Each structure stands twice: as structure tokens, then as C-alpha cells.
Short mmCIF file of C-alpha atoms in Angstrom, two decimals:
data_model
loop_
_atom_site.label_atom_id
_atom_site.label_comp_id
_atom_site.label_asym_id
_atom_site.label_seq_id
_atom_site.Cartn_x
_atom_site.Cartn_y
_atom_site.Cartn_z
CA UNK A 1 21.00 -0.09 -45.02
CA UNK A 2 18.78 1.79 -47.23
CA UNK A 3 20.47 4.23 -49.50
CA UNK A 4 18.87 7.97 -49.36
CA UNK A 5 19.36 9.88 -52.19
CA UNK A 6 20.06 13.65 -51.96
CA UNK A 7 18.90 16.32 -54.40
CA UNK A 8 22.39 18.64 -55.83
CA UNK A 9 21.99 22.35 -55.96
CA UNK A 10 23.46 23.04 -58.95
CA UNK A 11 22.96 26.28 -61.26
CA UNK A 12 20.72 24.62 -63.63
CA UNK A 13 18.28 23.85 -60.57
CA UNK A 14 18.70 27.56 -59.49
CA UNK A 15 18.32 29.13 -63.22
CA UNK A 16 15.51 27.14 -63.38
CA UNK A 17 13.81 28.26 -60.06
CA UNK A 18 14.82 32.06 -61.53
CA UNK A 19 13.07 31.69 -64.66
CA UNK A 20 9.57 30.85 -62.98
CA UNK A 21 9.80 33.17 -60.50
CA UNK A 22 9.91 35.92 -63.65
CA UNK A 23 7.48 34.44 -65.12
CA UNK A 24 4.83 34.59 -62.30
CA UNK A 25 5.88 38.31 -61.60
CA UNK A 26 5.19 39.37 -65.69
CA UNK A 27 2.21 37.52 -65.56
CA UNK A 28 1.01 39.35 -62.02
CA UNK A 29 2.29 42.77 -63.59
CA UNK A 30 -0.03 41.78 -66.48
CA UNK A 31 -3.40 41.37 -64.52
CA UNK A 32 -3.59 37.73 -64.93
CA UNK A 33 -6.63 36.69 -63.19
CA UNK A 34 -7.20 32.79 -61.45
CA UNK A 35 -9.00 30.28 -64.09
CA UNK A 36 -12.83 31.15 -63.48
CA UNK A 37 -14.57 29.69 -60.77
CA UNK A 38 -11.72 30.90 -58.15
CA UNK A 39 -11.01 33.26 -56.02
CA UNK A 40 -7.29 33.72 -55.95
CA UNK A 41 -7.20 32.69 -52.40
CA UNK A 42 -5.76 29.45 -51.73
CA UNK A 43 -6.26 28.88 -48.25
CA UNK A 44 -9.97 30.01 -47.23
CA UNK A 45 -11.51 26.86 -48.79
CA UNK A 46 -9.16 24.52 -46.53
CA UNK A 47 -10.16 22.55 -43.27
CA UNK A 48 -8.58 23.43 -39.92
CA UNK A 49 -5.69 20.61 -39.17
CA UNK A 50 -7.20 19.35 -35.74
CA UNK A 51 -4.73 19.83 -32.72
CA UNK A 52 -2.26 17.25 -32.23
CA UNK A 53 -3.74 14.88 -29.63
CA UNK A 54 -1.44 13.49 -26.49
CA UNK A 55 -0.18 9.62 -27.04
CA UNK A 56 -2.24 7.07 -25.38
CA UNK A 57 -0.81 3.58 -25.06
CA UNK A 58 -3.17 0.97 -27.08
CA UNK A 59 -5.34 -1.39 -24.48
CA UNK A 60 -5.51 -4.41 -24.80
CA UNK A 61 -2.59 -5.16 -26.32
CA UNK A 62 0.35 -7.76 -26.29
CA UNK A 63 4.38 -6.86 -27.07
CA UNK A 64 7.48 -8.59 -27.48
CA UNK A 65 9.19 -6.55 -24.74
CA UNK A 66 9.13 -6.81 -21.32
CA UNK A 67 9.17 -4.58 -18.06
CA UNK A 68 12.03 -2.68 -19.21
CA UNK A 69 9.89 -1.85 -22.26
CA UNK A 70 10.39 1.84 -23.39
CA UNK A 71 8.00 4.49 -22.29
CA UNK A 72 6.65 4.61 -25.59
CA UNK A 73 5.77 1.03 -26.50
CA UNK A 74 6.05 -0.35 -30.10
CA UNK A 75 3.58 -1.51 -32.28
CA UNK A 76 1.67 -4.21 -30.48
CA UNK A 77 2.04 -7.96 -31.56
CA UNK A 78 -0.93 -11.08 -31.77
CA UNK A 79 -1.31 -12.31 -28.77
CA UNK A 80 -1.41 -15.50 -30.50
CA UNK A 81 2.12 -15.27 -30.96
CA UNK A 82 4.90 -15.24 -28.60
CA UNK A 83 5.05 -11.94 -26.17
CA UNK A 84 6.22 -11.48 -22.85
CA UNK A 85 3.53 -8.46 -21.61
CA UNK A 86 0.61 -7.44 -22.00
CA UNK A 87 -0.84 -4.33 -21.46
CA UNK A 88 -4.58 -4.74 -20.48
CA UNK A 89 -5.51 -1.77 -18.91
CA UNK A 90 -5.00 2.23 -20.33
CA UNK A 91 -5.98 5.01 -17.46
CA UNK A 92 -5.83 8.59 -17.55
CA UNK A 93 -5.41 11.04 -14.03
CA UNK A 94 -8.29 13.19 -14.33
CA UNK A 95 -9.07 16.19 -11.62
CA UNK A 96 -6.89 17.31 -9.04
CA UNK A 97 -4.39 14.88 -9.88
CA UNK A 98 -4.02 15.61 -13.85
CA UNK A 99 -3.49 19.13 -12.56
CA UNK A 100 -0.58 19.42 -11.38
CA UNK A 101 2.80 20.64 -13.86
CA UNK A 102 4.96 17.27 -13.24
CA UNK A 103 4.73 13.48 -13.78
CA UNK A 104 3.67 11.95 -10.35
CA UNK A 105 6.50 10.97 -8.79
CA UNK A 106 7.28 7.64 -7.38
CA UNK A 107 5.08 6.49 -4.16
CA UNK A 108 2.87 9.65 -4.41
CA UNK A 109 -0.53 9.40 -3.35
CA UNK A 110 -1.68 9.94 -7.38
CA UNK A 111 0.30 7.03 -8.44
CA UNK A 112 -1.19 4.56 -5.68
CA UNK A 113 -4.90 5.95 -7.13
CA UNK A 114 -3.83 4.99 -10.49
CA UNK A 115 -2.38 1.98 -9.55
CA UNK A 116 -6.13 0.93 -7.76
CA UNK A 117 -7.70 1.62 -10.59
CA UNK A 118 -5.39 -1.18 -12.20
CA UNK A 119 -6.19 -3.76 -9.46
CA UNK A 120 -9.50 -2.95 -10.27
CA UNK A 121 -9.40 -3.79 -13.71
CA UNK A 122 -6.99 -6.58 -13.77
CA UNK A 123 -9.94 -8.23 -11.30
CA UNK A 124 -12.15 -7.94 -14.20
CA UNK A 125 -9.37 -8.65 -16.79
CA UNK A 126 -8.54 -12.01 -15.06
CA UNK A 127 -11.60 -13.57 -13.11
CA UNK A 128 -9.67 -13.15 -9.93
CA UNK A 129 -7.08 -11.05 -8.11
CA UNK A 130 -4.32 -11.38 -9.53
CA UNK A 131 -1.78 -11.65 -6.80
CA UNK A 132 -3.72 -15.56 -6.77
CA UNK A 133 -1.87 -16.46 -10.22
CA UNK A 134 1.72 -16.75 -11.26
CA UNK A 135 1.60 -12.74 -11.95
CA UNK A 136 3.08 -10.00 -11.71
CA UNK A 137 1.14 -6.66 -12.15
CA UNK A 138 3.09 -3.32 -13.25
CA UNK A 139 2.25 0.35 -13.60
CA UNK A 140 4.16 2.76 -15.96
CA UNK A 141 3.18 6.86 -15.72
CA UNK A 142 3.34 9.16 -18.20
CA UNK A 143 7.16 10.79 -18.47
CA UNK A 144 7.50 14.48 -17.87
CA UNK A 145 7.87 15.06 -21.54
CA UNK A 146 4.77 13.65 -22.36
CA UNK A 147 2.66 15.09 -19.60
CA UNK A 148 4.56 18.58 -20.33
CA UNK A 149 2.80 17.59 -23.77
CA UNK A 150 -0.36 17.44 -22.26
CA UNK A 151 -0.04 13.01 -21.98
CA UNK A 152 -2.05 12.16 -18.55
CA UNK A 153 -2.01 8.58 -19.16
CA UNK A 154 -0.87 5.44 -17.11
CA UNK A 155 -0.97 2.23 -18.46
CA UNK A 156 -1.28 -1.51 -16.41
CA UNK A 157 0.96 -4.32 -17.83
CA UNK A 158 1.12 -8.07 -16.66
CA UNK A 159 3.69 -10.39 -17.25
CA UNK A 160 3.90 -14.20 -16.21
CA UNK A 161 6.41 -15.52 -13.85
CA UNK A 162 7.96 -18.94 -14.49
CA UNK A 163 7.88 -21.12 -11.86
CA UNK A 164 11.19 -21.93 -11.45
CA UNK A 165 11.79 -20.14 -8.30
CA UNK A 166 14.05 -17.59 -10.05
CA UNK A 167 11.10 -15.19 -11.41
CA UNK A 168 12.13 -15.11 -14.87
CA UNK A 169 9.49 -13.76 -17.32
CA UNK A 170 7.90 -16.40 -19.37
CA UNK A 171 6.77 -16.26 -22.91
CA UNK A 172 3.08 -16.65 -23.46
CA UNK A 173 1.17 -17.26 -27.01
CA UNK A 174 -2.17 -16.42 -25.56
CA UNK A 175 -3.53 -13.67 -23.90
CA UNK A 176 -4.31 -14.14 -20.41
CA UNK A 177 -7.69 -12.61 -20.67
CA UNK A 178 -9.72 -14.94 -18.28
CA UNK A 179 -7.18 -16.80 -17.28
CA UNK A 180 -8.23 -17.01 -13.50
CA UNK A 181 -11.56 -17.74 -14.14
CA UNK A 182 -13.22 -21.08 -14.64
CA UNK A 183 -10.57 -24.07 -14.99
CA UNK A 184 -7.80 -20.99 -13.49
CA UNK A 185 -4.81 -22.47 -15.65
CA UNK A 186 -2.50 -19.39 -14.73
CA UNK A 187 -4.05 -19.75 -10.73
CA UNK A 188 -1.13 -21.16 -8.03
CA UNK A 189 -1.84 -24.10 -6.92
CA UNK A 190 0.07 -26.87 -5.82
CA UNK A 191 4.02 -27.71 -6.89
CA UNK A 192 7.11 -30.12 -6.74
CA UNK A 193 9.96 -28.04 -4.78
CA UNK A 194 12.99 -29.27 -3.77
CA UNK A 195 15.68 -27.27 -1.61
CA UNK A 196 19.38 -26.59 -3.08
CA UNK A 197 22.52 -26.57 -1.46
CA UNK A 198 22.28 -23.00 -1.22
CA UNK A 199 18.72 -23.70 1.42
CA UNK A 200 16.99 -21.90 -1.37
CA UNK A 201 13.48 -23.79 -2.60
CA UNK A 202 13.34 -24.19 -6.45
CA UNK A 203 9.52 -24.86 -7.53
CA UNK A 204 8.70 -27.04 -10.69
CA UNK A 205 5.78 -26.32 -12.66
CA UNK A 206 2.80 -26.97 -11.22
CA UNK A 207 0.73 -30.10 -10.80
CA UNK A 208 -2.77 -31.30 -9.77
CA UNK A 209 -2.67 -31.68 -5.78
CA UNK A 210 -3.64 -35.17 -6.40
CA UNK A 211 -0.20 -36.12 -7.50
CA UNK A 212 2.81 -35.48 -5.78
CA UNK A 213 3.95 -31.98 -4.45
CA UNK A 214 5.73 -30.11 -1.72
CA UNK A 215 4.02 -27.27 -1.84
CA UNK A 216 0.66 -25.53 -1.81
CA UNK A 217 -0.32 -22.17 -2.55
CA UNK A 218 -2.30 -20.96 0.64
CA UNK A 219 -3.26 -17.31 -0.23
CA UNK A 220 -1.69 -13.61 0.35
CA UNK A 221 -1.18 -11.73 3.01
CA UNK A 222 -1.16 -7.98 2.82
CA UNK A 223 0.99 -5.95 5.61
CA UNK A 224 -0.64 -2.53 6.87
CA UNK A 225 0.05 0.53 5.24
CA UNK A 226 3.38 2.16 6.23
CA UNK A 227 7.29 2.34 5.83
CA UNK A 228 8.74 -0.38 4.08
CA UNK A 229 10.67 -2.24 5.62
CA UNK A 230 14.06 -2.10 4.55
CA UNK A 231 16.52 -4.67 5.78
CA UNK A 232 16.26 -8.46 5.11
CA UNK A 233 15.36 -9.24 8.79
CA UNK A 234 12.57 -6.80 9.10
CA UNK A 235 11.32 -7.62 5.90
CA UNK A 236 11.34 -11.51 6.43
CA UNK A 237 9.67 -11.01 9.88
CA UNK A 238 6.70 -9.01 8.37
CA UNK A 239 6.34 -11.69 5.52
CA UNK A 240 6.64 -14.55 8.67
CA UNK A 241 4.37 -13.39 10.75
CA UNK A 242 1.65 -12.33 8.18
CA UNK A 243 2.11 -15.72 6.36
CA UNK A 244 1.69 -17.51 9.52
CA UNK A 245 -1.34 -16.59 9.87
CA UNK A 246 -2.88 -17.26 6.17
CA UNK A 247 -1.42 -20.57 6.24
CA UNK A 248 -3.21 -21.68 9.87
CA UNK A 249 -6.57 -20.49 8.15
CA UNK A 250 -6.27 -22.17 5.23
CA UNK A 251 -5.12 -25.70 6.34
CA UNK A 252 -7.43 -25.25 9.35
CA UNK A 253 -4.56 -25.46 11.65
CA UNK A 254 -4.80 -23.59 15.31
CA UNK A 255 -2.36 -20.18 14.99
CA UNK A 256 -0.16 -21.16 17.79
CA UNK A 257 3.22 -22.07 18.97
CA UNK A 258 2.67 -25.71 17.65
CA UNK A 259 1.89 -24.73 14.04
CA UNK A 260 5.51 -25.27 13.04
CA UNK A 261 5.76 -28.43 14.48
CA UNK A 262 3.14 -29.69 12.74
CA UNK A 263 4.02 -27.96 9.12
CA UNK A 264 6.55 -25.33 7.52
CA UNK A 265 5.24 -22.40 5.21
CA UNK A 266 7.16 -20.48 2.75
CA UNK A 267 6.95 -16.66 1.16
CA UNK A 268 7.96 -14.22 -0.91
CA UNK A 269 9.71 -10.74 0.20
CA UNK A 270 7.91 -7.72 -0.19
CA UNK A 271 9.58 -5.61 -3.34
CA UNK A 272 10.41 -1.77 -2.69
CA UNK A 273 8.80 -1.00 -6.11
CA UNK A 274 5.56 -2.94 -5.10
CA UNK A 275 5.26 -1.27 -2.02
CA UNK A 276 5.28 2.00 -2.95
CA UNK A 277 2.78 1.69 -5.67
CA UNK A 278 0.41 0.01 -2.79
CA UNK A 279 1.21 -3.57 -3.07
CA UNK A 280 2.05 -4.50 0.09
CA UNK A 281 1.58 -8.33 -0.69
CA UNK A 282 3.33 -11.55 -0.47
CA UNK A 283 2.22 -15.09 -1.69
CA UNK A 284 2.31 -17.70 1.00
CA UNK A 285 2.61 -21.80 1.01
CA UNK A 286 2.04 -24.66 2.74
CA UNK A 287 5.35 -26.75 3.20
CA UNK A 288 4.47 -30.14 5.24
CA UNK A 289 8.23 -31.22 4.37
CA UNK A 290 6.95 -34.15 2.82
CA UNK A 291 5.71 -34.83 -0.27
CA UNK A 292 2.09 -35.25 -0.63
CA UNK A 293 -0.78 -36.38 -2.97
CA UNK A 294 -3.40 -34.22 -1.50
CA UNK A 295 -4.80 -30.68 -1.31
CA UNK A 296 -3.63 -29.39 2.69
CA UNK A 297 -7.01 -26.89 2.46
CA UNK A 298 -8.84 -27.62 5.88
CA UNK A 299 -6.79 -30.63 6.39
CA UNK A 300 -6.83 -30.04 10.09
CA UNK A 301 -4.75 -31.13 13.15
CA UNK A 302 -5.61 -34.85 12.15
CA UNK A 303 -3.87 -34.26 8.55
CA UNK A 304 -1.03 -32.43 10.19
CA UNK A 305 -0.46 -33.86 13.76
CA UNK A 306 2.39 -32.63 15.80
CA UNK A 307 5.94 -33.84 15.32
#
């Protein structure tokens, strides 16, 4: 703890303050004049302070903390060294929807706008969509006391997942500028899995789909606009049926009753927070229930025959 120290008023200070103070006033009463070349005036020569100008979070930039980061973030950190988000993307709501007197609140039609103009530039960011890589893209608005201060921003973070089936936030020591472009090393691709006592699928990291995995990313599917859907059954059957159909594309498979007999498919659960932002995605795989040393894309009926 620093130590602070504090000035005492004492009657020395406060004789002392007198003393000058009857000095100026015999001078004044004496017609002293300003030493030549002035005017007397001591504020007519000075610059205007400029208005105070509304925060704007820093883009691009890395930080130590992650989606619970405060509103306000603190000072950004190398990228080279370890961070758990980075912000690549700094908006502002311009027009109609800057004009209004509060924050826009959550799943309003200004906060899906913003949040486009994120997708956008993560697309640009990355080399790819994002929802293709072990990603997770997040939007944080302006809080009512900043946009009551005249703040209209909204600023696009990405963190990375680990793949350990638990979605744990990994630390990165590199920014993930490009990173789904060219040799795609944050990209999904193909992984070990095995399945717990619990039925629940833990992935590995991933591997080349030349060596042995269970699984293989297949794509996204994105439901149609509208409520989300709430309860686990609902939400599973939307993320089934949707899934389904990616996965038959991708391995070349016919859509039809037989596709399960000839392989599973796994995928995520559509996230409330997601949804109302206008993510209305979920990642889908291709789960032969055997291991394999192969890429499953446009294997075909021969590659997966019925069982």
C-alpha cells in the first residue's frame, strides 16, 4: 500500500495565506500595473479545452480477461503473450438507431444490426466464418451510463474454445488474425472422442483425418428466424433435424430414414444469448461409431453402407 501524505491546516499555513492576500490588495490599491508586454488578463490568450470525447474500446486488441470482462476493458496486453480475448472489431450505431435515449436492449432489432456488422468483420478478421473454427464470437453494447454520456459504441470479442468437450476458454499467445485462412490451424476438423459414463462425448484435440478419429466436423446449420426454443426437447429436435441434413450433404449420404443406420452425427444446442443476438447456429459432426483414418467428405453410400 502506498502511503498518501496529507497537507495540515495549521495557523502558520493560514497566516501565511493572510499575509499575501494583503499584499496583493496594497499593491492593487497602489496602481500596480502587469510587467510590460501584458495585458492583465490571464485567460484571453488560452486555448479552448476540447469537449470530452465518449470512450471507444481500442480495436484490435488482446486482454487477459475473458467474457465476463468489465464494460470498460483494461489496458490491452501483446497478443504475443498469453490472453484469453480479443477484441477485433470496434462499431458505433449511427442513424436511427444511435438516436434513441437508452442502451439497446437485449434481442432488439439494433443489437442484431450491430451484431451483423461483427459477422461481417470477423469474416474478414479470420479468412472464414467463424462459426467453422473452434470460436466463439461475442458482442458487448455500450451501458446506459455511457450512452447517457453520449458512448454509441459496440465492440466484437472472440475467444477460443478448448476442445475438451466442456467449452472452457483457452489461452492463446497469438492473435488469431488469419487464423482460418490458408493452412486454417484454428478451423474444426476432425477429432478423437470417446463417450463417458455419463453418454456425454468428450473430444480430444484435433488431428489430421488421416490418423485416427471419431469425429468430423461437417458444417453448421442455421435454424429460421423465430422464438427460441426453450426446453431441452425442442431445442435438441431443431439442432437434430437441421444437423441431419448438413451431415447427408457433406458425406454425400441420401437424407433418408437409412442415414442413421449407416452413420451417427452429433451437435451442439443452440444458446439463448446466441439466439437473440442472431446466431441461430449449431456445429454439426459426422460420428460413424468407429474410428477412422479418413476424411467422411463425399464418402458416399459405399464408405458408409447400411448396418
Amino acid at each position: 500500500m502506498t502511503a498518501v501524505a496529507t497537507p495540515v491546516r495549521g495557523t502558520r499555513v493560514t497566516r501565511a495565506v493572510g499575509l499575501v492576500a494583503v499584499a496583493c490588495a496594497l499593491a492593487l490599491a497602489a496602481g500596480c500595473a502587469g510587467p510590460a508586454g501584458t495585458d492583465g488578463d490571464l485567460t484571453d490568450d488560452w486555448a479552448a479545452m476540447p469537449a470530452p470525447k465518449p470512450y471507444q474500446p481500442t480495436a484490435p486488441a488482446c486482454f487477459t480477461d475473458d467474457l465476463q470482462a468489465s464494460i470498460r476493458l483494461p489496458e490491452p496486453v501483446d497478443c504475443q503473450r498469453g490472453h484469453r480475448m480479443e477484441t477485433f472489431f470496434s462499431g458505433t450505431f449511427t442513424g436511427a438507431d444511435a438516436a434513441r435515449t437508452t442502451t439497446p436492449p437485449t434481442g432488439s432489432a439494433e443489437r442484431r444490426r450491430a451484431f451483423e456488422q461483427c459477422m461481417t468483420a470477423t469474416t474478414t478478421f479470420l479468412g472464414d466464418d467463424w462459426r467453422n473454427g473452434r470460436l466463439e464470437l461475442t458482442m458487448t453494447v455500450a451501458s446506459q451510463q455511457h450512452w447517457e454520456g453520449g458512448g454509441r459504441w459496440f465492440r466484437c470479442d472472440l475467444v477460443v474454445r478448448d476442445e475438451n468437450g466442456y467449452g472452457d476458454i483457452a489461452t492463446r499467445v497469438a492473435s488469431l488474425k488469419g487464423t482460418l485462412a490458408g493452412d486454417r490451424p484454428m478451423a474444426r476438423g476432425c477429432n478423437p472422442a470417446t463417450e463417458n459414463a455419463a453418454n456425454r462425448i468428450e473430444f480430444k484435440p484435433g488431428v489430421p483425418c488421416t490418423q485416427p478419429h471419431d469425429a468430423e466436423y461437417a458444417g453448421f446449420f442455421v435454424a429460421p428466424d423465430g422464438a427460441f426454443p426453450v426446453d431441452t426437447a425442442s431445442n435438441k429436435k431443431l439442432a437434430d433435424d437441421g444437423c441431419r441434413g448438413v451431415v447427408a450433404a457433406y458425406t454425400g449420404l441420401p437424407n433418408d430414414r437409412y442415414l442413421n443406420n449407416r452413420t451417427g452425427y452429433l451437435f451442439d444446442y443452440f444458446v439463448a444469448a446466441q439466439w437473440a443476438l442472431g446466431d441461430r447456429s449449431v456445429g454439426c459432426y459426422v460420428w460413424p461409431r468407429v474410428s477412422v483414418s479418413r476424411s467422411l467428405k463425399g464418402a458416399g453410400p459405399g464408405a458408409l453402407p447400411i448396418k
